[in-house]
Tab-separated table of C-alpha atoms and ligand atoms in Angstrom:
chain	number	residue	atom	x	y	z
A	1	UNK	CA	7.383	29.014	45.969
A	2	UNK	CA	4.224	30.205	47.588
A	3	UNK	CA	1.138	29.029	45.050
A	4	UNK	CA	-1.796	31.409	45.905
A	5	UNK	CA	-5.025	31.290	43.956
A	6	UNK	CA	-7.390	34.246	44.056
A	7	UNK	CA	-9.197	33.581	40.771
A	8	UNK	CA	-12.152	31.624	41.637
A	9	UNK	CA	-14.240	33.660	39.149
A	10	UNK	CA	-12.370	32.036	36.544
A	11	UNK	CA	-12.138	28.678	37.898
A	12	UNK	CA	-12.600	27.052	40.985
A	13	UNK	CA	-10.656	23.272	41.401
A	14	UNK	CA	-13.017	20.377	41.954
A	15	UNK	CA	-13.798	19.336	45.230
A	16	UNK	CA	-12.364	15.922	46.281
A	17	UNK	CA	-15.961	15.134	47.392
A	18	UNK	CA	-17.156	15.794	44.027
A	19	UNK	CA	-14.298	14.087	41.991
A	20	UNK	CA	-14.989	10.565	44.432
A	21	UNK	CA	-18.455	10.641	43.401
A	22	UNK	CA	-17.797	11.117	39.697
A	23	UNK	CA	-15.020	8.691	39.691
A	24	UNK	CA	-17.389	5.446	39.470
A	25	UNK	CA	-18.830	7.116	36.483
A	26	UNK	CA	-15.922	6.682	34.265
A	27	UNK	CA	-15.381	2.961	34.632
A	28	UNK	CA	-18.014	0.271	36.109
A	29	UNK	CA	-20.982	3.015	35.820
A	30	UNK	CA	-20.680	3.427	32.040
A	31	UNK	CA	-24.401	3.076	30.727
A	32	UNK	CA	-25.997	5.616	28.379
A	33	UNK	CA	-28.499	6.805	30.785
A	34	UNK	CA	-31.537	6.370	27.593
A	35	UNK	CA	-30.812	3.067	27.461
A	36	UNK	CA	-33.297	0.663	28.925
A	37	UNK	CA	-31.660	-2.234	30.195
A	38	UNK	CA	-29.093	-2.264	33.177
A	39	UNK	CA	-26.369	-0.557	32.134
A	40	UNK	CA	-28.650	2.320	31.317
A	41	UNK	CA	-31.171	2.467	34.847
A	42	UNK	CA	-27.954	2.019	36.869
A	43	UNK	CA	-26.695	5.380	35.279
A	44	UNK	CA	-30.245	7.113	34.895
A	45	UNK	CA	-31.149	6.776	38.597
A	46	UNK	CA	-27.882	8.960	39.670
A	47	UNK	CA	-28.635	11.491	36.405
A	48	UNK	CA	-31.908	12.258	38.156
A	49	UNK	CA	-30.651	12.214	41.808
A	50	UNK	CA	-28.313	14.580	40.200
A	51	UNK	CA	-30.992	16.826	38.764
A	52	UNK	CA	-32.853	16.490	42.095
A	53	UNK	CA	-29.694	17.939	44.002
A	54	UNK	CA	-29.235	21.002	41.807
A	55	UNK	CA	-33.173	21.491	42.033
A	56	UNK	CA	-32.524	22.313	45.834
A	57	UNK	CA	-30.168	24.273	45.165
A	58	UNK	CA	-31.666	26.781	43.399
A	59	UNK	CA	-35.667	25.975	44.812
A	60	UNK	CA	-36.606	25.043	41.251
A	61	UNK	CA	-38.284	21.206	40.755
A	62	UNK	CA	-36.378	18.520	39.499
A	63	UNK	CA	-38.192	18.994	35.944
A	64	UNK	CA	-37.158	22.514	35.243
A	65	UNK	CA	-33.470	21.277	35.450
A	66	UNK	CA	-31.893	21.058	31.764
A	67	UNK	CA	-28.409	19.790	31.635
A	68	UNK	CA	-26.181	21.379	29.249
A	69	UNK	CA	-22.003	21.770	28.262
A	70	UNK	CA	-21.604	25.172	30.400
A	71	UNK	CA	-22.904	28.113	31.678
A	72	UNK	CA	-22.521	29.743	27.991
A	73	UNK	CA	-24.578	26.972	26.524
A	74	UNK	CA	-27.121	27.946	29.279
A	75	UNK	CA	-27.221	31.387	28.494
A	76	UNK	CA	-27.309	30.994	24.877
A	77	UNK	CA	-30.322	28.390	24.934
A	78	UNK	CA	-32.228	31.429	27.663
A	79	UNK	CA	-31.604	33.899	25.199
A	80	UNK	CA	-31.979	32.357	21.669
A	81	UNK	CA	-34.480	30.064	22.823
A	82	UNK	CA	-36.797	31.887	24.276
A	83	UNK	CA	-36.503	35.041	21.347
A	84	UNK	CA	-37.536	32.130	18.348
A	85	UNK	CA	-39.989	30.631	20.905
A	86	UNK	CA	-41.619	33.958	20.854
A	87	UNK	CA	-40.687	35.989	17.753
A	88	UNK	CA	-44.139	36.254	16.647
A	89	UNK	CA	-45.164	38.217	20.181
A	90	UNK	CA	-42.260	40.601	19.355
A	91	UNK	CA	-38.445	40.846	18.545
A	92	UNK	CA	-36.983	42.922	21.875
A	93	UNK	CA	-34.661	41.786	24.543
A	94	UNK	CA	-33.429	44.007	27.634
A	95	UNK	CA	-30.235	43.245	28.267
A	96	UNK	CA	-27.546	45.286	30.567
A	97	UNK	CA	-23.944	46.568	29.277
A	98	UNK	CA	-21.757	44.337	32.057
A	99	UNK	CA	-23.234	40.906	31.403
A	100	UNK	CA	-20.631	38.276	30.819
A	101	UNK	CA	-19.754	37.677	26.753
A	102	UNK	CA	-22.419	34.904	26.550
A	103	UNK	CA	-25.304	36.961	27.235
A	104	UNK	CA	-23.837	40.133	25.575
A	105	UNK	CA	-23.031	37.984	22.053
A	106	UNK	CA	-26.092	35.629	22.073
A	107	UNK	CA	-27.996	39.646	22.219
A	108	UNK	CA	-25.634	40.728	19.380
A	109	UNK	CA	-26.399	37.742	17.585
A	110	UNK	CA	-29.872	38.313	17.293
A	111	UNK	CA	-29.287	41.638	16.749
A	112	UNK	CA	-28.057	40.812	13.322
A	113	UNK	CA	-30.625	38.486	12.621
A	114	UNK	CA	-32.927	41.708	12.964
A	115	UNK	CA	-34.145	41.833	16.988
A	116	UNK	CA	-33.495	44.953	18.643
A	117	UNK	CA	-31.567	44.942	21.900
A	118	UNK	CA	-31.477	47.645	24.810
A	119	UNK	CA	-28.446	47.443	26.458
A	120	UNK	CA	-28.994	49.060	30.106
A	121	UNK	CA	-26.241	51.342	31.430
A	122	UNK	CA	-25.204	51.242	35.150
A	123	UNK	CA	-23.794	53.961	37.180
A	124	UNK	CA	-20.456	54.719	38.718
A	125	UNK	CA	-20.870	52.028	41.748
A	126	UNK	CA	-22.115	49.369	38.855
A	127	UNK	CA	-25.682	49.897	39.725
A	128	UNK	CA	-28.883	49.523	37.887
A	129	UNK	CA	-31.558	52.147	37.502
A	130	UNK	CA	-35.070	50.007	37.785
A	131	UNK	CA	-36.839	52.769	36.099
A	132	UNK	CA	-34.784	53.541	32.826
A	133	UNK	CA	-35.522	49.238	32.647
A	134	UNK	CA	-39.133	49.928	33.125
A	135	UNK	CA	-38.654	52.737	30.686
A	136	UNK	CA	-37.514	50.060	28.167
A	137	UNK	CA	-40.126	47.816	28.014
A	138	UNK	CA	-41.978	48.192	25.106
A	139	UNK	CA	-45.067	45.994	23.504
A	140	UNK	CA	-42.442	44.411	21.340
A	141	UNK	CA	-40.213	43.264	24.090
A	142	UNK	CA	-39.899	39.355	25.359
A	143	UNK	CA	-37.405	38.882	27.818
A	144	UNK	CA	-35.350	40.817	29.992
A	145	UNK	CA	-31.933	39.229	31.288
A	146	UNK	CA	-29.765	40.912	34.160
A	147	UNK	CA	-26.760	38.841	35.887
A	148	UNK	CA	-27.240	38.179	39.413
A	149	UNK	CA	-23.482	38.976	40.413
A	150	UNK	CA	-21.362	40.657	37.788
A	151	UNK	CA	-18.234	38.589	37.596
A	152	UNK	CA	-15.770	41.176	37.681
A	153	UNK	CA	-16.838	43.663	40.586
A	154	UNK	CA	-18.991	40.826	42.507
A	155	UNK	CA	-21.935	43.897	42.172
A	156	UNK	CA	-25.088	42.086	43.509
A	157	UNK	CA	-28.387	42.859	40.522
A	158	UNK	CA	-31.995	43.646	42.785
A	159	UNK	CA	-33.017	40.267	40.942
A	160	UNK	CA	-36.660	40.485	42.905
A	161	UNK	CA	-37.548	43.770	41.832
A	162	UNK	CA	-36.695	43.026	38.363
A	163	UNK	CA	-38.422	39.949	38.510
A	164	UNK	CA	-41.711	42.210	39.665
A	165	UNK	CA	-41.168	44.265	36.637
A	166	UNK	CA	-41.233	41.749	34.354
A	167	UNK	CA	-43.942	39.863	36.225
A	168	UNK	CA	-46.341	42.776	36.176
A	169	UNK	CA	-45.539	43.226	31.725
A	170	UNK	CA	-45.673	39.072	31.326
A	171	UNK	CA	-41.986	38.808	30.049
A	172	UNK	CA	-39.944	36.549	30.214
A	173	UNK	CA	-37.198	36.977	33.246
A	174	UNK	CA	-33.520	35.239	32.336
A	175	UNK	CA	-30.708	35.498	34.782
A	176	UNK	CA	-26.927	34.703	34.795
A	177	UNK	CA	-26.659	33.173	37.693
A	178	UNK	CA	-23.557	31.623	37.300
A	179	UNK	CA	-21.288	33.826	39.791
A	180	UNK	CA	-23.676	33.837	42.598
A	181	UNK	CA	-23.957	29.564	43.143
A	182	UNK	CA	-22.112	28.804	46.352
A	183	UNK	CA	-21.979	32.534	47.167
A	184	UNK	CA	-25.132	33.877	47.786
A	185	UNK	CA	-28.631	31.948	48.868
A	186	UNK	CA	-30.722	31.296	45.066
A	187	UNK	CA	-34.588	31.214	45.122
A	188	UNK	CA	-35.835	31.104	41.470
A	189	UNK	CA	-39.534	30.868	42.591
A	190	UNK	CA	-39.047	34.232	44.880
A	191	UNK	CA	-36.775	36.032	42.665
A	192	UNK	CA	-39.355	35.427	40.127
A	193	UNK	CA	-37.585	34.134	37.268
A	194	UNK	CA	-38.134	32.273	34.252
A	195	UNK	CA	-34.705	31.049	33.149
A	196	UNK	CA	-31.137	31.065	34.777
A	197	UNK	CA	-28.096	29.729	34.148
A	198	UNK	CA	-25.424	27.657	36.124
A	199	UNK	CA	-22.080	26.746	35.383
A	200	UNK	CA	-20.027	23.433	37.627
A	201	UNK	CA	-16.589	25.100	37.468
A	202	UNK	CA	-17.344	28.023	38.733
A	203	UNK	CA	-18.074	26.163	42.258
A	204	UNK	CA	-16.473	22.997	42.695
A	205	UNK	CA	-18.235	21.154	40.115
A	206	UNK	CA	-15.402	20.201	36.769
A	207	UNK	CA	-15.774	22.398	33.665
A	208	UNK	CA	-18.245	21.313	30.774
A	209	UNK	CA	-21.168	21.079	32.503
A	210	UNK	CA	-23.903	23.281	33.504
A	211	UNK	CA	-27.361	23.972	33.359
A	212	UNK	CA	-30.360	26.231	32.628
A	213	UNK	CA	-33.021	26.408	35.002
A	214	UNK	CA	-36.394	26.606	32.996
A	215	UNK	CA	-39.589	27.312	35.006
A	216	UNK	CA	-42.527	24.746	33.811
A	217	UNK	CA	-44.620	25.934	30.566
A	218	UNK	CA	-41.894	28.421	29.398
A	219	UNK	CA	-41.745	28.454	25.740
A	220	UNK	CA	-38.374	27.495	24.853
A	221	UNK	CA	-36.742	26.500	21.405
A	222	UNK	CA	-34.271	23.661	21.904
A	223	UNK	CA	-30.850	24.869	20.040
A	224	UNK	CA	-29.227	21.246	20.136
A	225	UNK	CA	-31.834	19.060	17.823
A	226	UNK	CA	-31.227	15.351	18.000
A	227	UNK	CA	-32.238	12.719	20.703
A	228	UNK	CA	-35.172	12.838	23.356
A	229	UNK	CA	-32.784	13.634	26.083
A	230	UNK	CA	-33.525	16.421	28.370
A	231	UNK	CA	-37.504	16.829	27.735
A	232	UNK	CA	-36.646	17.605	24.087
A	233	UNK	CA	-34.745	20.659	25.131
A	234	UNK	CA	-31.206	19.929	24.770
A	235	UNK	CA	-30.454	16.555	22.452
A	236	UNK	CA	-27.344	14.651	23.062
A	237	UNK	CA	-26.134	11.887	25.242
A	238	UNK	CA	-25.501	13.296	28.734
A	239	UNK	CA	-22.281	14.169	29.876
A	240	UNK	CA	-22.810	11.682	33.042
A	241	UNK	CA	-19.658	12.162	34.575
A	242	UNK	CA	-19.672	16.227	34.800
A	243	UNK	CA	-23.758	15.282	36.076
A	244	UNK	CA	-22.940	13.670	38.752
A	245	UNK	CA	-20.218	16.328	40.016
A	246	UNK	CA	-22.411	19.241	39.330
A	247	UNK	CA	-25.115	17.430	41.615
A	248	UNK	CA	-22.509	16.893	43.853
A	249	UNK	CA	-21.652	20.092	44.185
A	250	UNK	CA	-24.856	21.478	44.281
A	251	UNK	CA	-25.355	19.357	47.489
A	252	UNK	CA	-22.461	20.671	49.435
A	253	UNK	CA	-22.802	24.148	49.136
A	254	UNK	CA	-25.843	24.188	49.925
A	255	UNK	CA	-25.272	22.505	52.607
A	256	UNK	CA	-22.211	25.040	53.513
A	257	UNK	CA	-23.671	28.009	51.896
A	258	UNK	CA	-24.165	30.185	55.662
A	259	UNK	CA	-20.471	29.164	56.835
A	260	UNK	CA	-19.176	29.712	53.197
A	261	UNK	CA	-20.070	33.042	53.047
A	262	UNK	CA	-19.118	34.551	56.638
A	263	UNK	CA	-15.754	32.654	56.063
A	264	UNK	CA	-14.620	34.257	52.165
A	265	UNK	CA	-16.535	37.578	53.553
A	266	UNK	CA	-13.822	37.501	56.245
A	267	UNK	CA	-10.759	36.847	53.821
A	268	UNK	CA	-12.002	39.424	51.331
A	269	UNK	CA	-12.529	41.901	53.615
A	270	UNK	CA	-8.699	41.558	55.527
A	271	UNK	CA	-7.304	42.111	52.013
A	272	UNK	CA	-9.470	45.058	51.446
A	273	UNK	CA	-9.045	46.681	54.488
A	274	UNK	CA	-5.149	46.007	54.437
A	275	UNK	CA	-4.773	47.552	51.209
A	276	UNK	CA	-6.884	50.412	51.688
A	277	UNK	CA	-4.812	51.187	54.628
A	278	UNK	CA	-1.342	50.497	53.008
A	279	UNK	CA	-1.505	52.038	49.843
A	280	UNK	CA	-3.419	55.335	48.709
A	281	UNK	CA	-4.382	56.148	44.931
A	282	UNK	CA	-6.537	52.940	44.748
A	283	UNK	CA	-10.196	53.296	43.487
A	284	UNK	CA	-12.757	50.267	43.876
A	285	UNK	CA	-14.426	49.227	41.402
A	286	UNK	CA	-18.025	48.048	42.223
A	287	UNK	CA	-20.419	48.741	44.874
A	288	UNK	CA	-18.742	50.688	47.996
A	289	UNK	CA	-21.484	48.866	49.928
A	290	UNK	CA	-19.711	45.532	50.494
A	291	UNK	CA	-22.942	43.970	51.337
A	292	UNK	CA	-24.255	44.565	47.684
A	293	UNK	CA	-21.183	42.400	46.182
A	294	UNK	CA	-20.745	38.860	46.329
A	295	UNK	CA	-18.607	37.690	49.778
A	296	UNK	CA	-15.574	36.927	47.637
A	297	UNK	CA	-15.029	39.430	45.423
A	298	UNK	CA	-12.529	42.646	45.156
A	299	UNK	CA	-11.867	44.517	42.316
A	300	UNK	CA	-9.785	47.864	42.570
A	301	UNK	CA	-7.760	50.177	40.214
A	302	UNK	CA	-4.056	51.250	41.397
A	303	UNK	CA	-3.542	54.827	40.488
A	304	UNK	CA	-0.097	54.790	37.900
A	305	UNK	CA	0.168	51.314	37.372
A	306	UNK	CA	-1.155	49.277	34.155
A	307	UNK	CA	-2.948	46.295	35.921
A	308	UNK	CA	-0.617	43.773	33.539
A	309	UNK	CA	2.193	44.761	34.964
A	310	UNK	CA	0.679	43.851	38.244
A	311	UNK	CA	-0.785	40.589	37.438
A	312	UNK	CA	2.530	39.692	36.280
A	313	UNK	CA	4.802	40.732	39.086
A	314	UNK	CA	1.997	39.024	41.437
A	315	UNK	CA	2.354	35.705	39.167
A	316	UNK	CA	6.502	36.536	40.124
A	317	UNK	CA	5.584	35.662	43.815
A	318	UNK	CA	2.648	32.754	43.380
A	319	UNK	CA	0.047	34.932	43.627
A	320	UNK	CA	-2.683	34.098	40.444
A	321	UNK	CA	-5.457	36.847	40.107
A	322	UNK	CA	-6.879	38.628	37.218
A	323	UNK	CA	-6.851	42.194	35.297
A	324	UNK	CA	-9.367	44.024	34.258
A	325	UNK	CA	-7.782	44.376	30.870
A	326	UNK	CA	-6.940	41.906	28.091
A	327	UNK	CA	-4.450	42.272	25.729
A	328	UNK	CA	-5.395	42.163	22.467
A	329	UNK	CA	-2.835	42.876	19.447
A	330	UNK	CA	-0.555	44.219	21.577
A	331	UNK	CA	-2.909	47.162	23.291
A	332	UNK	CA	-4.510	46.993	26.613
A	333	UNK	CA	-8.357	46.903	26.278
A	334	UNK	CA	-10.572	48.108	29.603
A	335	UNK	CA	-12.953	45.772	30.041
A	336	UNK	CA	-16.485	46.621	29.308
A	337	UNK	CA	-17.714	46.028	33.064
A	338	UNK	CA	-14.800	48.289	34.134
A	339	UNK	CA	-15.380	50.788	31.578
A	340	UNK	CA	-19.106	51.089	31.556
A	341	UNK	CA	-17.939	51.967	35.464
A	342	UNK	CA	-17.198	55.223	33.575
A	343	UNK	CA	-13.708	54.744	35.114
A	344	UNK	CA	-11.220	57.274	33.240
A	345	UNK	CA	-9.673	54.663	30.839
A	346	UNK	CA	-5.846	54.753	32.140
A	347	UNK	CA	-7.463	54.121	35.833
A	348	UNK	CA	-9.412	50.936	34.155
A	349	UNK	CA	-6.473	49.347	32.675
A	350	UNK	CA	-4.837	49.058	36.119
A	351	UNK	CA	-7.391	47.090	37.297
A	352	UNK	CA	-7.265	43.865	39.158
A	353	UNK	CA	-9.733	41.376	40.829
A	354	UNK	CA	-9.479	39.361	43.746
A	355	UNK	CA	-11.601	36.452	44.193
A	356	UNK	CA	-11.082	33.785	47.065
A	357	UNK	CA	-12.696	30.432	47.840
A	358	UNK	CA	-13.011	28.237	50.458
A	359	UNK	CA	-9.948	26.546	50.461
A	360	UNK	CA	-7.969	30.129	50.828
A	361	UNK	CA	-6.245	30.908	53.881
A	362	UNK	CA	-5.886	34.315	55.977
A	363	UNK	CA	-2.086	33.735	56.014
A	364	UNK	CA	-2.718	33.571	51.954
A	365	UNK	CA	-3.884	37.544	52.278
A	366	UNK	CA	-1.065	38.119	54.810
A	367	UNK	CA	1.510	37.500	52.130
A	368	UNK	CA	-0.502	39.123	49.402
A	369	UNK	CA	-0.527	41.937	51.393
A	370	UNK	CA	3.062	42.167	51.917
A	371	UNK	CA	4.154	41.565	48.637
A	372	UNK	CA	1.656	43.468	46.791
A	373	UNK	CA	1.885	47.245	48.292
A	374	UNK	CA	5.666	47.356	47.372
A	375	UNK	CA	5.361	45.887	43.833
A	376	UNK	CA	3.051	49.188	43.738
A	377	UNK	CA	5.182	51.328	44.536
A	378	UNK	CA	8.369	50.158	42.408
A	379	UNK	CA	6.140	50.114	39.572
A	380	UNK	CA	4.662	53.698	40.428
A	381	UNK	CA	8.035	54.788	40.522
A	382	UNK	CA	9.361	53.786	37.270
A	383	UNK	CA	5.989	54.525	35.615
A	384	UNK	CA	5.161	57.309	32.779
A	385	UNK	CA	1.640	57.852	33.959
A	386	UNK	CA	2.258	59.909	36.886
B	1	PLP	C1	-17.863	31.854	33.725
B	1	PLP	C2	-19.118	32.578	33.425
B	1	PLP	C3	-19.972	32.166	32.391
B	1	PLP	C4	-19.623	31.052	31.447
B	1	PLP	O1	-19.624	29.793	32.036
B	1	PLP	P1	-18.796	28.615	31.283
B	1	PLP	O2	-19.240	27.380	31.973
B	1	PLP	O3	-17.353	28.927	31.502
B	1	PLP	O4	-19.187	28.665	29.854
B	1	PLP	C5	-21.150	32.860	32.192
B	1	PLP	N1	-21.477	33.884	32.976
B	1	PLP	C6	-20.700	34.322	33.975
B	1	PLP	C7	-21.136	35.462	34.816
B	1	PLP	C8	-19.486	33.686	34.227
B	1	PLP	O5	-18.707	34.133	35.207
């Protein structure tokens, strides 16, 4: 059978680039990087060539680069960190309704620990409105964080402009960055941030590692006490292994980013075109300007059909994407990107997202887009909601 994978905002598979360089790291290269003697400097050279490579990849210097477990660890050090660094300036955060869980629970966290959040709505198209966040900002408040790409319509965030805002108040700027790596170009300097977060699976690198970009003299609060490692910002011996592959990675698209884009812009488009022509009753969900979503991504709603039902007759023929809805105890929940779309709620449970990497093919969308219109229209025909 056909194995098609269009869920590279879930996962991506490591590059065999990557995986060669890593391999050495698990056998003769087995130091602890702190240590002072060989073992250790043969190991602590690479870490830092490492932290060098995803530097560049971002525009950030080599000692703004703290290594941590995942792009959630990343988020959660931005956010906690920096609200005990500076609790005695004030106890607000700006936050937006479609950040990903680690954002959104790290805010809910402190909620309870008495900080007030704003959660920012967005409009029908996923967008922002600059001057309700400007609105926000109060004498109390100490960091705004807004996503660069929202991971389940691909919507692009006017990271510069925010980063103006927050410039002109003196808050801190965090962003979620972890969607746009490999996808977009990334300049922390010019997008004027203070903190963002990276995550290796999402492009290429293996899962458990990431890391938070944190721009020199930021007052941060380390969340992981223990060793020296890191600056003092994130104790713990390093996971070397995942280090080396996210610096690998970081290297290569990079390198590829230009070519990478035009080519999943061109395999995300034939898919949307194709099934905007062969099907009606399907609503996207995201920005109708492709240009403000990331080059890979499609989300879209099909009119009668619960988007489980889809994912599962797609899994039928190969074909791995993802819905907009999770079940939990046995109902369909609407996401909370989807539904703060203000998408009528049976439209936002038959959601599904598309998203392609490099290694897909445009005879990949060819068969996606003859299997998938008819598995619509079965399913439209047997269904209650219309
Ligand atoms: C995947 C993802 C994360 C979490 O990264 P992990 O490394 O899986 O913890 C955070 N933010 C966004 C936008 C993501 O897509």
């Amino acid at each position: 059978m056909n194995q098609i994978y269009l869920d590279h905002n879930a996962t991506t598979p490591v590059s065999p680039a990557v995986l060669a360089q890593m391999l050495p790291f698990f056998s003769q290269h087995f130091g602890n990087p702190s240590s002072v003697h060989w073992a250790g400097r043969a190991v602590s050279g690479a870490l830092e060539t490492a932290r060098e490579r995803v530097a560049a990849l971002i525009n950030a210097s080599p000692n703004e680069i703290v290594f941590t477990s995942c792009g959630s660890e990343a988020d959660n050090l931005a956010i906690k960190g920096t609200a005990l660094a500076h609790q005695d300036r004030g106890r607000h955060i700006i936050t937006t309704v479609v950040e990903h869980p680690a954002v959104l629970e790290s805010c809910r966290f402190l909620e309870r620990q008495g900080w007030r959040v704003s959660y920012l709505p967005v409009d029908s198209e996923g967008a922002l409105n600059l001057d309700l966040l400007e609105e926000s900002i109060t004498a109390q408040t100490v960091l705004i964080s807004v996503m660069w790409a929202n991971n389940e319509t691909g919507n692009l965030f006017p990271i510069a402009k925010i980063g103006e805002i927050a410039r002109r108040h003196n808050i801190c700027f965090h962003s979620d960055m972890v969607q746009a790596v490999g996808r977009t170009a990334l300049d922390v300097k010019a997008a004027g941030l203070d903190l963002a977060a990276i995550s290796g699976h999402k492009f290429g690198a293996p899962k458990g590692v990431g890391a938070l970009y944190v721009r020199a003299e930021t007052r941060l609060e380390a969340l992981i006490h223990g060793g020296h490692q890191e600056r003092h910002r994130r104790g713990g011996t390093s996971n070397v292994a995942g280090i080396i592959g996210l610096g690998a990675a970081s290297e290569i698209v990079s390198r590829d980013l230009d070519q990478s884009i035009d080519q999943l812009k061109r395999l995300r488009d034939r898919l949307e075109d194709g099934l905007f022509s062969a099907l009606t009753g399907i609503h996207l969900n995201g920005s109708v300007d492709r240009r403000q979503r990331l080059p890979n991504t499609l989300n879209l709603s099909f009119a009668g059909v619960a988007g489980e039902s889809l994912l599962l007759n797609l899994d039928l023929k190969g074909i791995a994407v993802s819905s907009g809805s999770a079940c939990s105890s046995g109902t369909l929940e609407p996401s909370h990107v989807i539904a703060a779309l203000g998408v009528d709620p049976t439209l936002a449970q038959s959601s599904l997202r598309f998203s392609f990497g490099l290694e897909n093919t445009e005879a990949e969308v060819d068969y996606v887009l003859e299997q998938l219109p008819p598995i619509v229209q079965r399913l439209r025909k047997m269904s209650p909601l219309i």
